[in-house]
Tab-separated table of C-alpha atoms and ligand atoms in Angstrom:
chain	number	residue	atom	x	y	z
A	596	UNK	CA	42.214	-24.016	-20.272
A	597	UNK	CA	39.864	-20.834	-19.679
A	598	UNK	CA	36.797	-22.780	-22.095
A	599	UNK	CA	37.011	-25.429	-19.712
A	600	UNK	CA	37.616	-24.036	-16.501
A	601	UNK	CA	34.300	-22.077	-17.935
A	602	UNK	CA	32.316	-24.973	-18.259
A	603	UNK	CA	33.477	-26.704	-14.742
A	604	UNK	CA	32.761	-23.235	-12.695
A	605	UNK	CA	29.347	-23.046	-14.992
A	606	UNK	CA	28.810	-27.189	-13.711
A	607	UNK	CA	29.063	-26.361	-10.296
A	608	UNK	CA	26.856	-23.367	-10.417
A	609	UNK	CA	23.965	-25.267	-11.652
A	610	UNK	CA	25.179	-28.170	-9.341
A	611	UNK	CA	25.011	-25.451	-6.684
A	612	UNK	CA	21.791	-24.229	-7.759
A	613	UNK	CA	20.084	-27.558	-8.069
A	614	UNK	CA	21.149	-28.077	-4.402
A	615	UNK	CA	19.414	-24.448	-3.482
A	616	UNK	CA	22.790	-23.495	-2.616
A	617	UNK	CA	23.095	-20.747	-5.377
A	618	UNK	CA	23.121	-17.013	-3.632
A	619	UNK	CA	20.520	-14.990	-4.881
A	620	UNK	CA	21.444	-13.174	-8.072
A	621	UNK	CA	20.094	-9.380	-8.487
A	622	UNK	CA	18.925	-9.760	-12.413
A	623	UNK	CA	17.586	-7.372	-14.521
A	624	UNK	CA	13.829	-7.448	-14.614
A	625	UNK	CA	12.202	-9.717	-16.977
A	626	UNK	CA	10.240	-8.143	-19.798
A	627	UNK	CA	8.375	-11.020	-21.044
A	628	UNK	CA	5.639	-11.429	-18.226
A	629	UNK	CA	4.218	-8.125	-18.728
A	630	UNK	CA	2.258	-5.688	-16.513
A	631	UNK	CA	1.187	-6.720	-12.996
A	632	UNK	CA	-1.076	-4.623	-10.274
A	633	UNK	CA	-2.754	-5.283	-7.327
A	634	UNK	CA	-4.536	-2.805	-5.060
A	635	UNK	CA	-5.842	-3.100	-1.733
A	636	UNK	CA	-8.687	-0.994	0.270
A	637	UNK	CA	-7.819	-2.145	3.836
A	638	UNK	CA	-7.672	-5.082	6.332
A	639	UNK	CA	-9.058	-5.704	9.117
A	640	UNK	CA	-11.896	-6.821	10.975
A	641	UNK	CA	-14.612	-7.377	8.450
A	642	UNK	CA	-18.181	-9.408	8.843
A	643	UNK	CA	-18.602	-11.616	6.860
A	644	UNK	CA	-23.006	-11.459	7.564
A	645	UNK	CA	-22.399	-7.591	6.201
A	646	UNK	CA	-25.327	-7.303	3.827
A	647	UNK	CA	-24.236	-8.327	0.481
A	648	UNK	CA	-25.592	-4.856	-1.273
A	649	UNK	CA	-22.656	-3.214	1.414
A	650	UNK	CA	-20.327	-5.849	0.511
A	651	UNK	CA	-21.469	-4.780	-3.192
A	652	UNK	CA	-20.320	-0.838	-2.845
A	653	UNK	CA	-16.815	-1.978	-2.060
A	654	UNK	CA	-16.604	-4.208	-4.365
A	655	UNK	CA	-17.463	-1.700	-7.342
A	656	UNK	CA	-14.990	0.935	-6.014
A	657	UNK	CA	-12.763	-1.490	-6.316
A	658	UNK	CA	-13.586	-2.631	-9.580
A	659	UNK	CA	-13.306	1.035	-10.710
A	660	UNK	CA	-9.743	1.706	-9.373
A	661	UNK	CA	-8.745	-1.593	-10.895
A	662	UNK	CA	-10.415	-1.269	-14.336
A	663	UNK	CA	-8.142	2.354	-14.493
A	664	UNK	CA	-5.004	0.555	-13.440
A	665	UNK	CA	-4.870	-2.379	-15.757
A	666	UNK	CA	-6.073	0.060	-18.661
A	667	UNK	CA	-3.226	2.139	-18.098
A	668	UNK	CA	-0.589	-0.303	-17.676
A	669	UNK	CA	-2.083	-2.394	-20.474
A	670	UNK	CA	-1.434	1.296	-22.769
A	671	UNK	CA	2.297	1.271	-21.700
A	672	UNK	CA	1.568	3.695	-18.406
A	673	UNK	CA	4.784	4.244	-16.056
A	674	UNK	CA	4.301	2.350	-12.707
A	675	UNK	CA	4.756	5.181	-10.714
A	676	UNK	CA	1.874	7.136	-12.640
A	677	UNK	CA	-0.397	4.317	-12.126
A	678	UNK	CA	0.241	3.711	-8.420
A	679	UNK	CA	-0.759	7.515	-8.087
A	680	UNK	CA	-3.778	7.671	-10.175
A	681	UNK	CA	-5.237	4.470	-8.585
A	682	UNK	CA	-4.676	6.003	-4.705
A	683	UNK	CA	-6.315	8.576	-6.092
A	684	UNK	CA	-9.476	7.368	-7.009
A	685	UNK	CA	-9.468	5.278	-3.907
A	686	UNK	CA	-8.693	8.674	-1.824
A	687	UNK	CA	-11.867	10.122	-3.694
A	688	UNK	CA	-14.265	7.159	-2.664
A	689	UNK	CA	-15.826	7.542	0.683
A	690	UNK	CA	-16.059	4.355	0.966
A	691	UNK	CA	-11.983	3.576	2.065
A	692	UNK	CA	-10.209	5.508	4.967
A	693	UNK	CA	-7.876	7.792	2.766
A	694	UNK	CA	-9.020	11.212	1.306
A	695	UNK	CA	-12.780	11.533	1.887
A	696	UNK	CA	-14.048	9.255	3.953
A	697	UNK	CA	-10.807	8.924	6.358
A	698	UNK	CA	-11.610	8.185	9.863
A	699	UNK	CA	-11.164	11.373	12.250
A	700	UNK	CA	-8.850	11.418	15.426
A	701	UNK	CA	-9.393	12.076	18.610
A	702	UNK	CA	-10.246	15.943	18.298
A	703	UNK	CA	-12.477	15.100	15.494
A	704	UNK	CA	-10.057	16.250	13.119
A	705	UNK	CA	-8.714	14.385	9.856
A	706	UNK	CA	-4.957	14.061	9.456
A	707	UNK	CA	-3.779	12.417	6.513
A	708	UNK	CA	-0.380	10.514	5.378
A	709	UNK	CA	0.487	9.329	2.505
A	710	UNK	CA	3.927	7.476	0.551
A	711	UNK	CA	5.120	6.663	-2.984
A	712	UNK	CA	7.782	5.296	-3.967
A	713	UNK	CA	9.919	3.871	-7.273
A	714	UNK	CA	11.436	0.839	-7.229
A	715	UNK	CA	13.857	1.767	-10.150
A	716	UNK	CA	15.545	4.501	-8.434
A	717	UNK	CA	14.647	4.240	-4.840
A	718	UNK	CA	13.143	7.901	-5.166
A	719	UNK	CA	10.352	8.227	-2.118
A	720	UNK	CA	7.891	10.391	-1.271
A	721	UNK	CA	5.863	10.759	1.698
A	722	UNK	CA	3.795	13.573	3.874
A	723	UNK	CA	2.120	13.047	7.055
A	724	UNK	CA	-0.428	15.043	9.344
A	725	UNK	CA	-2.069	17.082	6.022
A	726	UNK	CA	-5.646	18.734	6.861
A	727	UNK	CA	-6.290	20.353	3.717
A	728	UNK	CA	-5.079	18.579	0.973
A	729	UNK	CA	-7.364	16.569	-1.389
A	730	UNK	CA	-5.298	13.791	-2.404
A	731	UNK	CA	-2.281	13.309	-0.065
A	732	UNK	CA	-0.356	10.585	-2.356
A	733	UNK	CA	-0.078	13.554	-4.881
A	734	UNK	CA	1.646	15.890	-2.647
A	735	UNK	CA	3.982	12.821	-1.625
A	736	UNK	CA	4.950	12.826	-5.082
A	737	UNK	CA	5.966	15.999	-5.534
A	738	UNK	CA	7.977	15.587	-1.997
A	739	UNK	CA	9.569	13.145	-4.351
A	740	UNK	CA	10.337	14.833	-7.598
A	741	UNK	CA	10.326	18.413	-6.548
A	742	UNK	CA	12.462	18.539	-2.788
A	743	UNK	CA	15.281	16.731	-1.950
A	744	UNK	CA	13.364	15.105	1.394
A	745	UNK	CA	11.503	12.117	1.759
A	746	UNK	CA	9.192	12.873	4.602
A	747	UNK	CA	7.765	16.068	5.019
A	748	UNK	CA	4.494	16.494	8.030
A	749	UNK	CA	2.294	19.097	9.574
A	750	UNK	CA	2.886	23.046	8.670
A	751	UNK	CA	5.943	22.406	6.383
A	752	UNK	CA	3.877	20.067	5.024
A	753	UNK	CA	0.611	22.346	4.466
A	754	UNK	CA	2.996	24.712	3.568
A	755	UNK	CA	4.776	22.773	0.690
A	756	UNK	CA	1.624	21.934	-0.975
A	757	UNK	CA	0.737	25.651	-1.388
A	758	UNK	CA	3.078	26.468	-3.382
A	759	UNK	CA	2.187	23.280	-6.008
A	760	UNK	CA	-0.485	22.607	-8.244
A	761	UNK	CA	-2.766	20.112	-5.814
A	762	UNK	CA	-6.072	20.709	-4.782
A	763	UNK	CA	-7.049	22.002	-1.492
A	764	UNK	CA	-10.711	21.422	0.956
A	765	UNK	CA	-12.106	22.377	3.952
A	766	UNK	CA	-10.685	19.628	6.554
A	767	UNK	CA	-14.852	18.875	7.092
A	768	UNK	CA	-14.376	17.596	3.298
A	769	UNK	CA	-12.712	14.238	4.275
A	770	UNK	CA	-15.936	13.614	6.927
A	771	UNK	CA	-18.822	10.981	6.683
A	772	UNK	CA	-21.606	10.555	8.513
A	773	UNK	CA	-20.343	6.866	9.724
A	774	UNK	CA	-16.624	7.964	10.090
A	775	UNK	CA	-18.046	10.559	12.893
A	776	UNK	CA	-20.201	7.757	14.251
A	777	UNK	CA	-16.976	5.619	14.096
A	778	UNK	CA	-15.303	8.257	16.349
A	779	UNK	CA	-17.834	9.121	18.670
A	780	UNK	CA	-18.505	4.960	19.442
A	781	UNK	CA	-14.289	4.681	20.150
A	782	UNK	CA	-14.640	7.962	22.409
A	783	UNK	CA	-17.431	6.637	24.143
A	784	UNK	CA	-15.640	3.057	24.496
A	785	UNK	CA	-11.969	5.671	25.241
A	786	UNK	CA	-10.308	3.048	22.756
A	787	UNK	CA	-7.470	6.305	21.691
A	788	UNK	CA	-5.160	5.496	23.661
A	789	UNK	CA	-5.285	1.762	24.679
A	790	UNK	CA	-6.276	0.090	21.519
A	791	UNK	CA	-3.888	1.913	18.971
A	792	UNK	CA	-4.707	-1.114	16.576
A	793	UNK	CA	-8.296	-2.316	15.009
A	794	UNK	CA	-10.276	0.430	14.123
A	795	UNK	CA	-8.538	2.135	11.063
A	796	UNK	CA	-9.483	-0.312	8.002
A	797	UNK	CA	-9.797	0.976	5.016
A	798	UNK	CA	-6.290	2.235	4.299
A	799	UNK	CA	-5.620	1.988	0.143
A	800	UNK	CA	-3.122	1.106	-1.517
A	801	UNK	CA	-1.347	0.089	-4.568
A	802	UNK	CA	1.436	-1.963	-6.327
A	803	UNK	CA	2.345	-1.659	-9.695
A	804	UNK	CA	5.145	-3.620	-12.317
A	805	UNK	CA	4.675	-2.113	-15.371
A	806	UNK	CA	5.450	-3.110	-18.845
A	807	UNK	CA	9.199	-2.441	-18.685
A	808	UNK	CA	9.946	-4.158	-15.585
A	809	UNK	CA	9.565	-0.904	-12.967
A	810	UNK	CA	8.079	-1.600	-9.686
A	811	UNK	CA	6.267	0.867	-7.761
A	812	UNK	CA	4.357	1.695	-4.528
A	813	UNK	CA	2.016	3.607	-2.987
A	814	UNK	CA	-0.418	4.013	0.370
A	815	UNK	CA	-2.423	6.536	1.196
A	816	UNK	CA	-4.495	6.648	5.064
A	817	UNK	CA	-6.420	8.661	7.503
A	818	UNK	CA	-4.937	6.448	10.377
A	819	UNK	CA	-6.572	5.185	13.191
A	820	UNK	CA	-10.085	6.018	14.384
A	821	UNK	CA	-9.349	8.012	17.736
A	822	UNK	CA	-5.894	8.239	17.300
A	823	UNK	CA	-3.864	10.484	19.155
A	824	UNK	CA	-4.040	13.830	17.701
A	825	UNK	CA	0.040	13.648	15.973
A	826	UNK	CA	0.226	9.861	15.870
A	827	UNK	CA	2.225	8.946	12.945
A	828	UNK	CA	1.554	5.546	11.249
A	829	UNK	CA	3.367	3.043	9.268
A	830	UNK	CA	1.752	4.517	6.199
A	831	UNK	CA	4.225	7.673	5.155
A	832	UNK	CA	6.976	5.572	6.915
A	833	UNK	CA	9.232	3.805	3.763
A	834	UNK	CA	10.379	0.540	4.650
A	835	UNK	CA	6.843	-0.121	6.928
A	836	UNK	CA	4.109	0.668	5.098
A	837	UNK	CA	5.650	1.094	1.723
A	838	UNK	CA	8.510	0.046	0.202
A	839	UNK	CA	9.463	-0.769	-3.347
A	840	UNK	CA	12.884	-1.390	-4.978
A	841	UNK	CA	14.390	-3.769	-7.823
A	842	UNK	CA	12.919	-6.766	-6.120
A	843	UNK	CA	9.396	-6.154	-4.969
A	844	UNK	CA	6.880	-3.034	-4.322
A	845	UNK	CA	4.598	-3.555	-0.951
A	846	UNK	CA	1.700	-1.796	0.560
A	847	UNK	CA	0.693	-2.487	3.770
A	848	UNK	CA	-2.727	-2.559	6.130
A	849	UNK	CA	-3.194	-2.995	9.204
A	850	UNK	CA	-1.994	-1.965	12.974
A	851	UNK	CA	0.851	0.385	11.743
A	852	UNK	CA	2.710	0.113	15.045
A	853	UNK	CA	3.314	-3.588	14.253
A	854	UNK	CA	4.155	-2.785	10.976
A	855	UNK	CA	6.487	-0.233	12.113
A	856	UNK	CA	8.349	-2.369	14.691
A	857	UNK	CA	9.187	-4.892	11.946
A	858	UNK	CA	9.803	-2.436	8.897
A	859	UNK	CA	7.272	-4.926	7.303
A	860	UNK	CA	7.767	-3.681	3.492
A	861	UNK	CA	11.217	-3.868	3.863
A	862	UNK	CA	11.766	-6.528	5.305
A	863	UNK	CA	9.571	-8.701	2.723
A	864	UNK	CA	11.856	-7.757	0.248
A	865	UNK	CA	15.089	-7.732	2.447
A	866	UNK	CA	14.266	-11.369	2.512
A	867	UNK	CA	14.530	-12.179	-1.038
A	868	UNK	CA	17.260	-10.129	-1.691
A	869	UNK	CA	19.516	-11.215	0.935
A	870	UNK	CA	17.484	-14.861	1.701
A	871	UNK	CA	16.634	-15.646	-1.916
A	872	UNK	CA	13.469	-16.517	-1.152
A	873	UNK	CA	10.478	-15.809	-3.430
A	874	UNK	CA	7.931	-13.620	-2.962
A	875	UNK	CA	4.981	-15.842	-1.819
A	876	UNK	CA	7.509	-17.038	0.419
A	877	UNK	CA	8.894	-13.670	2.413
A	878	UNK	CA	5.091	-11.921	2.349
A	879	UNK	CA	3.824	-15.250	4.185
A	880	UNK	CA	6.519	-15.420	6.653
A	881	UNK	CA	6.372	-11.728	7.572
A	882	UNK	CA	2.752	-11.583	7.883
A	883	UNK	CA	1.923	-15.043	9.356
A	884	UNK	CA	4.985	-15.289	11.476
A	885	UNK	CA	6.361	-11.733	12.325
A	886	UNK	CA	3.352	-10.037	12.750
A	887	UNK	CA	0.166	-11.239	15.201
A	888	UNK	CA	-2.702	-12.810	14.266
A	889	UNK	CA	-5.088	-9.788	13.400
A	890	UNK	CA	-2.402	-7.375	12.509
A	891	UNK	CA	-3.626	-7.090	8.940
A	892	UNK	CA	-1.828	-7.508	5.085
A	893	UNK	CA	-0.089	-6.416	2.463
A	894	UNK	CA	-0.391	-6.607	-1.459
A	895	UNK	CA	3.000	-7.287	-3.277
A	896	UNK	CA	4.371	-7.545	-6.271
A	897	UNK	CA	7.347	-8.859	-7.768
A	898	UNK	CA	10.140	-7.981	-10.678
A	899	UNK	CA	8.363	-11.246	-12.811
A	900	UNK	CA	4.628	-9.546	-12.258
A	901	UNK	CA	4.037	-12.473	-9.165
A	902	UNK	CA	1.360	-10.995	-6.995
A	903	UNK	CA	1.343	-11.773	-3.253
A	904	UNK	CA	-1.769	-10.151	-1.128
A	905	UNK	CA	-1.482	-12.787	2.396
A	906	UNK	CA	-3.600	-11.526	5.361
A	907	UNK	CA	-4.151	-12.408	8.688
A	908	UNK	CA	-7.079	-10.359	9.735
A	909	UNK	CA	-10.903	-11.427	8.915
A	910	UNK	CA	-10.853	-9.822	5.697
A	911	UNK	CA	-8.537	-7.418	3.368
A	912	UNK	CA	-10.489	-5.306	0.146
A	913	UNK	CA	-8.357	-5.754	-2.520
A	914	UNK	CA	-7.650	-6.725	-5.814
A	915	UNK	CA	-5.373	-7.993	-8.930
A	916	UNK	CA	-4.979	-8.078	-12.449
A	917	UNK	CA	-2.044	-8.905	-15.000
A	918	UNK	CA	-1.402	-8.810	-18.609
A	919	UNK	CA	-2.528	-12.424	-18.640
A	920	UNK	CA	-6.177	-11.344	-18.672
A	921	UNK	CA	-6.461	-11.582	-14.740
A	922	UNK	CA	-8.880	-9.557	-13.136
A	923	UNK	CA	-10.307	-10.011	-9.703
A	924	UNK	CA	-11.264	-8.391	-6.812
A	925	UNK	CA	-12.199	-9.968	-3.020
A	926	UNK	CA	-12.840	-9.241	0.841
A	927	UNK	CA	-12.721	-12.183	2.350
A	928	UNK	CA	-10.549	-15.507	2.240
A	929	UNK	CA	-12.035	-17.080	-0.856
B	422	LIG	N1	-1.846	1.009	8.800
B	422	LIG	C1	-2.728	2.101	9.011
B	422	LIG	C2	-2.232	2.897	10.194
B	422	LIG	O1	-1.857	2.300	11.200
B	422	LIG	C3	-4.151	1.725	9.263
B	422	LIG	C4	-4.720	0.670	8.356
B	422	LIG	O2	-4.061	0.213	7.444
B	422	LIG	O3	-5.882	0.298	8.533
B	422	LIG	O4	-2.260	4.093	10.148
């Protein structure tokens, strides 16, 4: 009888289920929790005696990237839309390592990368080694909609963005007064080539699930103080530093070598696609078991609006809000 071989197979499902045994089901995103975002301004080593008016700056920068986000998203905004407009007033704010105020290699010189990508479609962006444009997650969108690439670096890179509406600057534009005392300490201490990790916080990025369910990514970096002039980071690299698809959207911070060994973004939300796990659960184990203690964090979000921002360096600027009325923003553990 089909009704009640229906109702047996439907029995052992939810026997299966209660068991945990139930394989993970790809389901169509849920509409009913609403918006989620969180963004992040680095990780890394922070103090925690840095004078509270310091501690203040970043805070309010983050604030102000937030406040646009959840305003947007609250209005109906597309997640992909949102992840770019938030990188971009983080790349504008001297105060994180992407767009002004990005650290300087080991020349002295500022090359930037950047990523986007949508979860709905898979659709990724991503540019590497720019000198001259303003906001680098911009041009990685239009890698996205406009070419039929994913990564594009360098010349072809420079290249691309002159023919497209994004703003250029003198490569001195991106340059702070501490970023080029930053450099000249690591020169002094020749930390280029043997520490490739620890010196680049201040990467930004952001994670967005908007209002119909669409996830989306986005990161946006000068690197690594002292880096190798050429080094490529996890950043620009989809699957490492960013990654978003019908399951999750992750940004990453941190050593990008580590996070490029382990496809980091990925891999969180390889895990709860293929491992059903949640996604507290796969950000945790990749960043307290897979990567080293001090490697950094990443912000997540999930198809239900779940935030996830686990770190295992001192300190990660970031911050989240939701449709519940959730807004907060932090540096440290608390
Ligand atoms: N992950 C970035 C990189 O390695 C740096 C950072 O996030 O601080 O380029």
């Amino acid at each position: 009888m089909p009704h009640a071989r229906l109702l047996s197979s439907s029995f052992a499902l939810l026997l299966a289920a209660c068991a945990g045994g139930a394989p993970p089901q790809p389901t169509a995103p849920s509409a009913a929790p609403g918006w989620a975002i969180a963004l992040h301004g680095g990780a890394g080593t922070l103090d925690p005696t840095t004078p509270e008016a310091e501690l203040q700056g970043y805070r309010d920068a983050l604030r102000a990237a937030l406040t646009i986000g959840r305003d947007r998203l609250a209005r109906g905004d597309d997640a992909v839309d949102v992840c770019e407009a938030v990188v971009r007033v983080l790349e504008d704010d001297p105060h994180f390592n992407a767009g002004r105020g990005a650290v300087l290699n080991a020349r002295g010189v500022h090359e930037l990368e950047a990523a986007i990508m949508d979860g709905s479609t898979l659709a990724a962006g991503a540019v590497t080694g720019l000198r001259t444009v303003k906001n680098p997650v911009s041009l990685a969108r239009l890698v996205m909609t406009k070419t039929r690439h994913v990564l594009l670096g360098g010349d072809g890179a420079e290249e691309f963005a002159t023919g497209q509406a994004v703003e250029r600057v003198p490569n001195e534009h991106f340059t702070t007064e501490r970023r080029r005392r930053l450099l000249d300490e690591a020169l002094r201490e020749r930390a280029a080539a043997s520490k490739p990790g620890g010196t680049g916080s201040g990467t930004v990025g952001c994670v967005v699930r908007d209002q119909r369910g669409k996830l989306a990514a986005a990161t946006s970096t000068g690197g690594l103080t002292a880096k190798m002039p050429g080094r490529i980071g996890d950043t620009p690299l989809v699957g490492a530093g960013t990654y978003a698809d019908a399951f999750a959207a992750v940004s990453g911070t941190g050593t990008g070598e580590q996070f490029m060994r382990h496809a980091v973004a990925r891999t969180i939300t390889a895990r709860m696609q293929f491992g059903g796990q949640s996604l507290a659960e796969a950000a945790h184990a990749v960043v307290f078991t897979t990567l080293r203690q001090g490697d950094g964090g990443v912000i997540a979000v999930d198809r239900d609006g779940t935030i996830a921002m686990p770190f295992n360096s001192t300190g990660m600027y970031r911050g989240a809000a939701d449709a519940s009325g959730r807004f907060e923003v932090r540096i440290f553990a608390e």
